[in-house]
Amino acid sequence: MEDQWGVAYKIIRKEDQEAALEHLEVREKQYDMKAYLDFFTEPTATMPAISNVLLYIASADKKLNKNYLGPASFEEIADQIVHAEGPSGPNRDYLFKLETALIQIGCEDEHVNDLADEVRRIVLKRGTAHLMKTGIH
């Protein structure tokens, strides 16, 4: 398995934990599975930095995950992102913020960068540049 990049947050106060989970249950409701994993901060580490990290997972089961596109071309994926919107706003904004966040933590994800560029191209081609509120480079 290749390395997966991410950020983990530790929330100390019980009332803050409850509020964060309540928010996440709304924001991440399209994900149909949850898992608790060990989080490693170094690729060669043998002991996790944090255990029991909550992870939301979107499966490829179209019955459980209505937003799963299925096998699709790069252009189809980008087109879905251009049009998708959820409780946290437009999916394209999420993609642009993800691209920026990955760069900030030192992860150059070619797929994410290329996808963000394709989404920008589609939006600009359709004359809907006003849709891109964030993340324009």
XYZ file of C-alpha atoms in Angstrom:
137
model
C 0.000 0.000 0.000
C 1.316 3.426 -0.870
C 1.560 6.199 1.698
C -1.630 8.107 2.408
C -1.388 11.736 3.419
C -3.623 13.437 5.929
C -3.982 15.546 8.992
C -5.162 14.372 12.399
C -6.676 16.620 15.017
C -6.742 15.894 18.725
C -9.621 17.548 20.524
C -9.086 17.665 24.271
C -12.304 18.905 25.868
C -15.238 16.465 25.908
C -17.763 19.133 24.886
C -15.535 20.151 21.958
C -15.244 16.492 20.905
C -19.026 16.149 20.885
C -19.468 19.369 18.875
C -16.794 18.311 16.372
C -18.352 14.866 15.893
C -21.794 16.409 15.460
C -20.388 18.702 12.750
C -18.518 15.840 11.052
C -21.602 13.610 11.002
C -23.324 16.262 8.854
C -20.321 17.234 6.734
C -19.200 13.673 6.046
C -22.643 12.077 5.706
C -21.994 10.924 2.141
C -19.367 8.507 3.454
C -20.927 5.150 4.248
C -18.199 3.640 6.433
C -16.131 4.673 9.432
C -12.919 3.150 10.678
C -10.585 3.751 13.585
C -6.940 3.546 12.534
C -3.437 4.100 13.814
C -1.845 7.331 12.586
C 1.880 7.342 11.809
C 3.779 10.585 11.312
C 6.898 8.989 9.850
C 7.022 6.350 7.079
C 9.541 4.237 9.023
C 7.805 4.482 12.415
C 6.866 1.209 14.086
C 4.658 2.799 16.753
C 1.724 5.038 15.845
C 1.820 8.671 16.912
C -1.912 8.440 17.636
C -4.221 5.431 17.901
C -7.957 5.230 17.280
C -8.113 8.050 14.727
C -11.615 8.304 13.235
C -11.671 8.051 9.450
C -14.688 8.454 7.173
C -14.598 6.229 4.071
C -16.665 6.348 0.889
C -17.066 2.865 -0.513
C -17.495 1.902 -4.154
C -20.913 0.393 -3.401
C -23.419 2.460 -5.410
C -26.275 1.207 -3.210
C -24.626 2.635 -0.102
C -22.777 5.552 -1.681
C -25.037 7.457 -4.074
C -22.222 9.877 -4.962
C -19.828 7.184 -6.217
C -19.270 7.802 -9.917
C -17.847 4.372 -10.658
C -15.181 3.684 -13.268
C -14.888 6.929 -15.206
C -12.556 8.925 -17.370
C -10.519 11.768 -15.938
C -12.812 14.239 -17.735
C -15.964 12.619 -16.285
C -14.522 12.832 -12.783
C -13.699 16.512 -13.285
C -17.165 17.194 -14.711
C -18.827 15.582 -11.682
C -16.702 17.736 -9.378
C -17.699 20.884 -11.279
C -21.389 20.153 -10.697
C -21.388 18.458 -7.266
C -22.397 20.366 -4.166
C -22.920 19.158 -0.622
C -23.652 20.488 2.851
C -20.223 22.145 2.988
C -20.524 23.821 -0.405
C -19.333 23.148 -3.960
C -17.099 20.111 -4.447
C -14.781 22.143 -6.681
C -14.014 24.441 -3.725
C -13.160 21.381 -1.630
C -10.840 20.141 -4.401
C -9.027 23.480 -4.639
C -8.621 23.647 -0.850
C -7.377 20.047 -0.798
C -4.804 20.856 -3.474
C -3.567 23.847 -1.453
C -3.515 21.927 1.845
C -1.537 19.035 0.342
C 1.041 21.433 -1.069
C 1.311 23.138 2.336
C 2.172 19.840 4.064
C 4.712 18.945 1.380
C 2.644 16.454 -0.595
C 2.731 16.930 -4.344
C -0.195 14.770 -5.467
C -0.093 14.731 -9.250
C -3.615 13.314 -9.568
C -5.147 16.002 -7.336
C -3.180 18.775 -9.073
C -4.142 17.549 -12.550
C -7.770 17.152 -11.507
C -7.873 20.687 -10.075
C -6.381 22.017 -13.319
C -8.994 20.123 -15.363
C -11.830 21.468 -13.186
C -10.492 25.006 -13.672
C -10.307 24.408 -17.430
C -13.919 23.177 -17.574
C -15.207 26.073 -15.478
C -13.358 28.665 -17.557
C -14.426 27.024 -20.836
C -18.076 27.161 -19.807
C -17.763 30.812 -18.894
C -18.580 30.081 -15.291
C -15.435 31.461 -13.719
C -17.594 33.061 -11.016
C -18.115 29.521 -9.676
C -14.476 29.315 -8.611
C -14.522 31.207 -5.331
C -11.395 29.678 -3.865
C -8.159 28.071 -4.798
C -7.391 29.718 -8.126
C -3.632 29.668 -8.673
